[in-house]
Amino acid sequence: MSSLVKDNPAKRRFEILVDDALAGFAEYAQPQGELVIFTRTEVDPRYQEKGVGSELVRRALDHVRARGGRVVPECPFVAAFINRHPEYAGLVTEAP
């Protein structure tokens, strides 16, 4: 199973493709500079319980970190992921 995570600014979401099929996405609010407010994460039922959601969030957070950004995890899935992976806690900030 090969996966690719990419930012889709036109739809304001990070998408994960598994074997070239859209398997899920993490939506964010209108960007405010380098601030990304994650609002919702959805994974296709065919890919649930396979680590796809965690891979999506991990790589989305890595993308934000690489460009020097910060995140507001309004999405419960993103917030839970960050709580389980404290190496991402430094990316979290308060909503403006």
mmCIF file with all atom_site columns, C-alpha atoms in Angstrom:
data_model
loop_
_atom_site.group_PDB
_atom_site.id
_atom_site.type_symbol
_atom_site.label_atom_id
_atom_site.label_alt_id
_atom_site.label_comp_id
_atom_site.label_asym_id
_atom_site.label_entity_id
_atom_site.label_seq_id
_atom_site.pdbx_PDB_ins_code
_atom_site.Cartn_x
_atom_site.Cartn_y
_atom_site.Cartn_z
_atom_site.occupancy
_atom_site.B_iso_or_equiv
_atom_site.pdbx_formal_charge
_atom_site.auth_seq_id
_atom_site.auth_comp_id
_atom_site.auth_asym_id
_atom_site.auth_atom_id
_atom_site.pdbx_PDB_model_num
ATOM 1  C CA . MET A 1 1  ? 0.000   0.000  0.000  1.00 0.00 ? 1  MET A CA 1
ATOM 2  C CA . SER A 1 2  ? 1.597   3.279  -1.088 1.00 0.00 ? 2  SER A CA 1
ATOM 3  C CA . SER A 1 3  ? 0.385   6.624  0.178  1.00 0.00 ? 3  SER A CA 1
ATOM 4  C CA . LEU A 1 4  ? 0.859   10.266 -0.710 1.00 0.00 ? 4  LEU A CA 1
ATOM 5  C CA . VAL A 1 5  ? -0.189  13.263 1.391  1.00 0.00 ? 5  VAL A CA 1
ATOM 6  C CA . LYS A 1 6  ? -0.547  16.584 -0.358 1.00 0.00 ? 6  LYS A CA 1
ATOM 7  C CA . ASP A 1 7  ? -1.907  20.008 0.455  1.00 0.00 ? 7  ASP A CA 1
ATOM 8  C CA . ASN A 1 8  ? -4.885  21.012 -1.696 1.00 0.00 ? 8  ASN A CA 1
ATOM 9  C CA . PRO A 1 9  ? -5.220  24.759 -1.005 1.00 0.00 ? 9  PRO A CA 1
ATOM 10 C CA . ALA A 1 10 ? -8.150  25.113 -3.434 1.00 0.00 ? 10 ALA A CA 1
ATOM 11 C CA . LYS A 1 11 ? -10.206 22.818 -1.176 1.00 0.00 ? 11 LYS A CA 1
ATOM 12 C CA . ARG A 1 12 ? -8.430  23.939 2.033  1.00 0.00 ? 12 ARG A CA 1
ATOM 13 C CA . ARG A 1 13 ? -7.404  20.461 3.055  1.00 0.00 ? 13 ARG A CA 1
ATOM 14 C CA . PHE A 1 14 ? -4.588  17.969 3.176  1.00 0.00 ? 14 PHE A CA 1
ATOM 15 C CA . GLU A 1 15 ? -5.466  14.816 1.272  1.00 0.00 ? 15 GLU A CA 1
ATOM 16 C CA . ILE A 1 16 ? -4.111  11.305 1.545  1.00 0.00 ? 16 ILE A CA 1
ATOM 17 C CA . LEU A 1 17 ? -4.082  9.123  -1.544 1.00 0.00 ? 17 LEU A CA 1
ATOM 18 C CA . VAL A 1 18 ? -3.640  5.394  -1.056 1.00 0.00 ? 18 VAL A CA 1
ATOM 19 C CA . ASP A 1 19 ? -2.708  3.566  -4.233 1.00 0.00 ? 19 ASP A CA 1
ATOM 20 C CA . ASP A 1 20 ? -3.828  6.703  -6.143 1.00 0.00 ? 20 ASP A CA 1
ATOM 21 C CA . ALA A 1 21 ? -7.327  6.736  -4.542 1.00 0.00 ? 21 ALA A CA 1
ATOM 22 C CA . LEU A 1 22 ? -8.507  9.495  -2.196 1.00 0.00 ? 22 LEU A CA 1
ATOM 23 C CA . ALA A 1 23 ? -8.613  7.801  1.213  1.00 0.00 ? 23 ALA A CA 1
ATOM 24 C CA . GLY A 1 24 ? -9.166  10.796 3.468  1.00 0.00 ? 24 GLY A CA 1
ATOM 25 C CA . PHE A 1 25 ? -8.594  14.446 4.185  1.00 0.00 ? 25 PHE A CA 1
ATOM 26 C CA . ALA A 1 26 ? -7.927  16.926 6.986  1.00 0.00 ? 26 ALA A CA 1
ATOM 27 C CA . GLU A 1 27 ? -9.751  20.198 6.378  1.00 0.00 ? 27 GLU A CA 1
ATOM 28 C CA . TYR A 1 28 ? -8.534  23.558 7.603  1.00 0.00 ? 28 TYR A CA 1
ATOM 29 C CA . ALA A 1 29 ? -10.034 27.024 7.844  1.00 0.00 ? 29 ALA A CA 1
ATOM 30 C CA . GLN A 1 30 ? -8.972  29.877 5.582  1.00 0.00 ? 30 GLN A CA 1
ATOM 31 C CA . PRO A 1 31 ? -5.223  30.155 6.231  1.00 0.00 ? 31 PRO A CA 1
ATOM 32 C CA . GLN A 1 32 ? -4.047  33.147 8.245  1.00 0.00 ? 32 GLN A CA 1
ATOM 33 C CA . GLY A 1 33 ? -0.425  33.521 7.275  1.00 0.00 ? 33 GLY A CA 1
ATOM 34 C CA . GLU A 1 34 ? 1.389   30.403 8.466  1.00 0.00 ? 34 GLU A CA 1
ATOM 35 C CA . LEU A 1 35 ? -1.412  29.479 10.904 1.00 0.00 ? 35 LEU A CA 1
ATOM 36 C CA . VAL A 1 36 ? -3.395  26.338 10.030 1.00 0.00 ? 36 VAL A CA 1
ATOM 37 C CA . ILE A 1 37 ? -6.650  25.746 11.913 1.00 0.00 ? 37 ILE A CA 1
ATOM 38 C CA . PHE A 1 38 ? -7.594  22.094 11.454 1.00 0.00 ? 38 PHE A CA 1
ATOM 39 C CA . THR A 1 39 ? -11.385 21.774 11.587 1.00 0.00 ? 39 THR A CA 1
ATOM 40 C CA . ARG A 1 40 ? -12.268 18.241 10.475 1.00 0.00 ? 40 ARG A CA 1
ATOM 41 C CA . THR A 1 41 ? -10.668 14.954 9.496  1.00 0.00 ? 41 THR A CA 1
ATOM 42 C CA . GLU A 1 42 ? -12.444 12.282 7.496  1.00 0.00 ? 42 GLU A CA 1
ATOM 43 C CA . VAL A 1 43 ? -11.219 8.865  6.371  1.00 0.00 ? 43 VAL A CA 1
ATOM 44 C CA . ASP A 1 44 ? -13.093 6.691  3.895  1.00 0.00 ? 44 ASP A CA 1
ATOM 45 C CA . PRO A 1 45 ? -14.583 3.691  5.749  1.00 0.00 ? 45 PRO A CA 1
ATOM 46 C CA . ARG A 1 46 ? -12.562 1.304  3.543  1.00 0.00 ? 46 ARG A CA 1
ATOM 47 C CA . TYR A 1 47 ? -9.360  2.727  5.054  1.00 0.00 ? 47 TYR A CA 1
ATOM 48 C CA . GLN A 1 48 ? -10.381 3.127  8.695  1.00 0.00 ? 48 GLN A CA 1
ATOM 49 C CA . GLU A 1 49 ? -8.507  1.174  11.360 1.00 0.00 ? 49 GLU A CA 1
ATOM 50 C CA . LYS A 1 50 ? -5.492  0.899  9.037  1.00 0.00 ? 50 LYS A CA 1
ATOM 51 C CA . GLY A 1 51 ? -3.506  3.895  10.299 1.00 0.00 ? 51 GLY A CA 1
ATOM 52 C CA . VAL A 1 52 ? -4.454  6.089  7.330  1.00 0.00 ? 52 VAL A CA 1
ATOM 53 C CA . GLY A 1 53 ? -5.858  8.888  9.506  1.00 0.00 ? 53 GLY A CA 1
ATOM 54 C CA . SER A 1 54 ? -2.756  8.987  11.673 1.00 0.00 ? 54 SER A CA 1
ATOM 55 C CA . GLU A 1 55 ? -0.485  8.970  8.622  1.00 0.00 ? 55 GLU A CA 1
ATOM 56 C CA . LEU A 1 56 ? -2.494  11.831 7.134  1.00 0.00 ? 56 LEU A CA 1
ATOM 57 C CA . VAL A 1 57 ? -2.280  13.964 10.274 1.00 0.00 ? 57 VAL A CA 1
ATOM 58 C CA . ARG A 1 58 ? 1.402   13.160 10.884 1.00 0.00 ? 58 ARG A CA 1
ATOM 59 C CA . ARG A 1 59 ? 2.411   14.169 7.383  1.00 0.00 ? 59 ARG A CA 1
ATOM 60 C CA . ALA A 1 60 ? 0.159   17.247 7.373  1.00 0.00 ? 60 ALA A CA 1
ATOM 61 C CA . LEU A 1 61 ? 1.765   18.410 10.630 1.00 0.00 ? 61 LEU A CA 1
ATOM 62 C CA . ASP A 1 62 ? 5.219   17.701 9.195  1.00 0.00 ? 62 ASP A CA 1
ATOM 63 C CA . HIS A 1 63 ? 4.297   19.851 6.193  1.00 0.00 ? 63 HIS A CA 1
ATOM 64 C CA . VAL A 1 64 ? 3.183   22.718 8.446  1.00 0.00 ? 64 VAL A CA 1
ATOM 65 C CA . ARG A 1 65 ? 6.358   22.391 10.528 1.00 0.00 ? 65 ARG A CA 1
ATOM 66 C CA . ALA A 1 66 ? 8.591   22.405 7.422  1.00 0.00 ? 66 ALA A CA 1
ATOM 67 C CA . ARG A 1 67 ? 7.198   25.751 6.312  1.00 0.00 ? 67 ARG A CA 1
ATOM 68 C CA . GLY A 1 68 ? 7.523   27.250 9.800  1.00 0.00 ? 68 GLY A CA 1
ATOM 69 C CA . GLY A 1 69 ? 3.806   27.244 10.583 1.00 0.00 ? 69 GLY A CA 1
ATOM 70 C CA . ARG A 1 70 ? 1.684   26.749 13.672 1.00 0.00 ? 70 ARG A CA 1
ATOM 71 C CA . VAL A 1 71 ? -1.577  24.850 14.173 1.00 0.00 ? 71 VAL A CA 1
ATOM 72 C CA . VAL A 1 72 ? -4.837  25.169 16.071 1.00 0.00 ? 72 VAL A CA 1
ATOM 73 C CA . PRO A 1 73 ? -6.257  21.647 16.432 1.00 0.00 ? 73 PRO A CA 1
ATOM 74 C CA . GLU A 1 74 ? -10.015 22.312 16.546 1.00 0.00 ? 74 GLU A CA 1
ATOM 75 C CA . CYS A 1 75 ? -10.594 18.872 15.017 1.00 0.00 ? 75 CYS A CA 1
ATOM 76 C CA . PRO A 1 76 ? -10.819 16.276 17.821 1.00 0.00 ? 76 PRO A CA 1
ATOM 77 C CA . PHE A 1 77 ? -8.864  13.698 15.780 1.00 0.00 ? 77 PHE A CA 1
ATOM 78 C CA . VAL A 1 78 ? -5.962  16.113 15.202 1.00 0.00 ? 78 VAL A CA 1
ATOM 79 C CA . ALA A 1 79 ? -6.010  17.191 18.862 1.00 0.00 ? 79 ALA A CA 1
ATOM 80 C CA . ALA A 1 80 ? -5.953  13.550 20.031 1.00 0.00 ? 80 ALA A CA 1
ATOM 81 C CA . PHE A 1 81 ? -3.092  12.753 17.656 1.00 0.00 ? 81 PHE A CA 1
ATOM 82 C CA . ILE A 1 82 ? -1.027  15.649 19.035 1.00 0.00 ? 82 ILE A CA 1
ATOM 83 C CA . ASN A 1 83 ? -1.792  14.553 22.610 1.00 0.00 ? 83 ASN A CA 1
ATOM 84 C CA . ARG A 1 84 ? -0.492  11.057 21.777 1.00 0.00 ? 84 ARG A CA 1
ATOM 85 C CA . HIS A 1 85 ? 2.582   12.448 19.985 1.00 0.00 ? 85 HIS A CA 1
ATOM 86 C CA . PRO A 1 86 ? 4.105   15.219 22.127 1.00 0.00 ? 86 PRO A CA 1
ATOM 87 C CA . GLU A 1 87 ? 6.789   15.885 19.525 1.00 0.00 ? 87 GLU A CA 1
ATOM 88 C CA . TYR A 1 88 ? 4.096   17.938 17.733 1.00 0.00 ? 88 TYR A CA 1
ATOM 89 C CA . ALA A 1 89 ? 2.982   19.929 20.811 1.00 0.00 ? 89 ALA A CA 1
ATOM 90 C CA . GLY A 1 90 ? 5.335   22.790 19.905 1.00 0.00 ? 90 GLY A CA 1
ATOM 91 C CA . LEU A 1 91 ? 3.279   23.464 16.773 1.00 0.00 ? 91 LEU A CA 1
ATOM 92 C CA . VAL A 1 92 ? 0.109   24.223 18.759 1.00 0.00 ? 92 VAL A CA 1
ATOM 93 C CA . THR A 1 93 ? -0.982  27.783 19.381 1.00 0.00 ? 93 THR A CA 1
ATOM 94 C CA . GLU A 1 94 ? -4.163  29.579 20.393 1.00 0.00 ? 94 GLU A CA 1
ATOM 95 C CA . ALA A 1 95 ? -6.737  30.652 17.822 1.00 0.00 ? 95 ALA A CA 1
ATOM 96 C CA . PRO A 1 96 ? -6.441  34.347 16.920 1.00 0.00 ? 96 PRO A CA 1
#
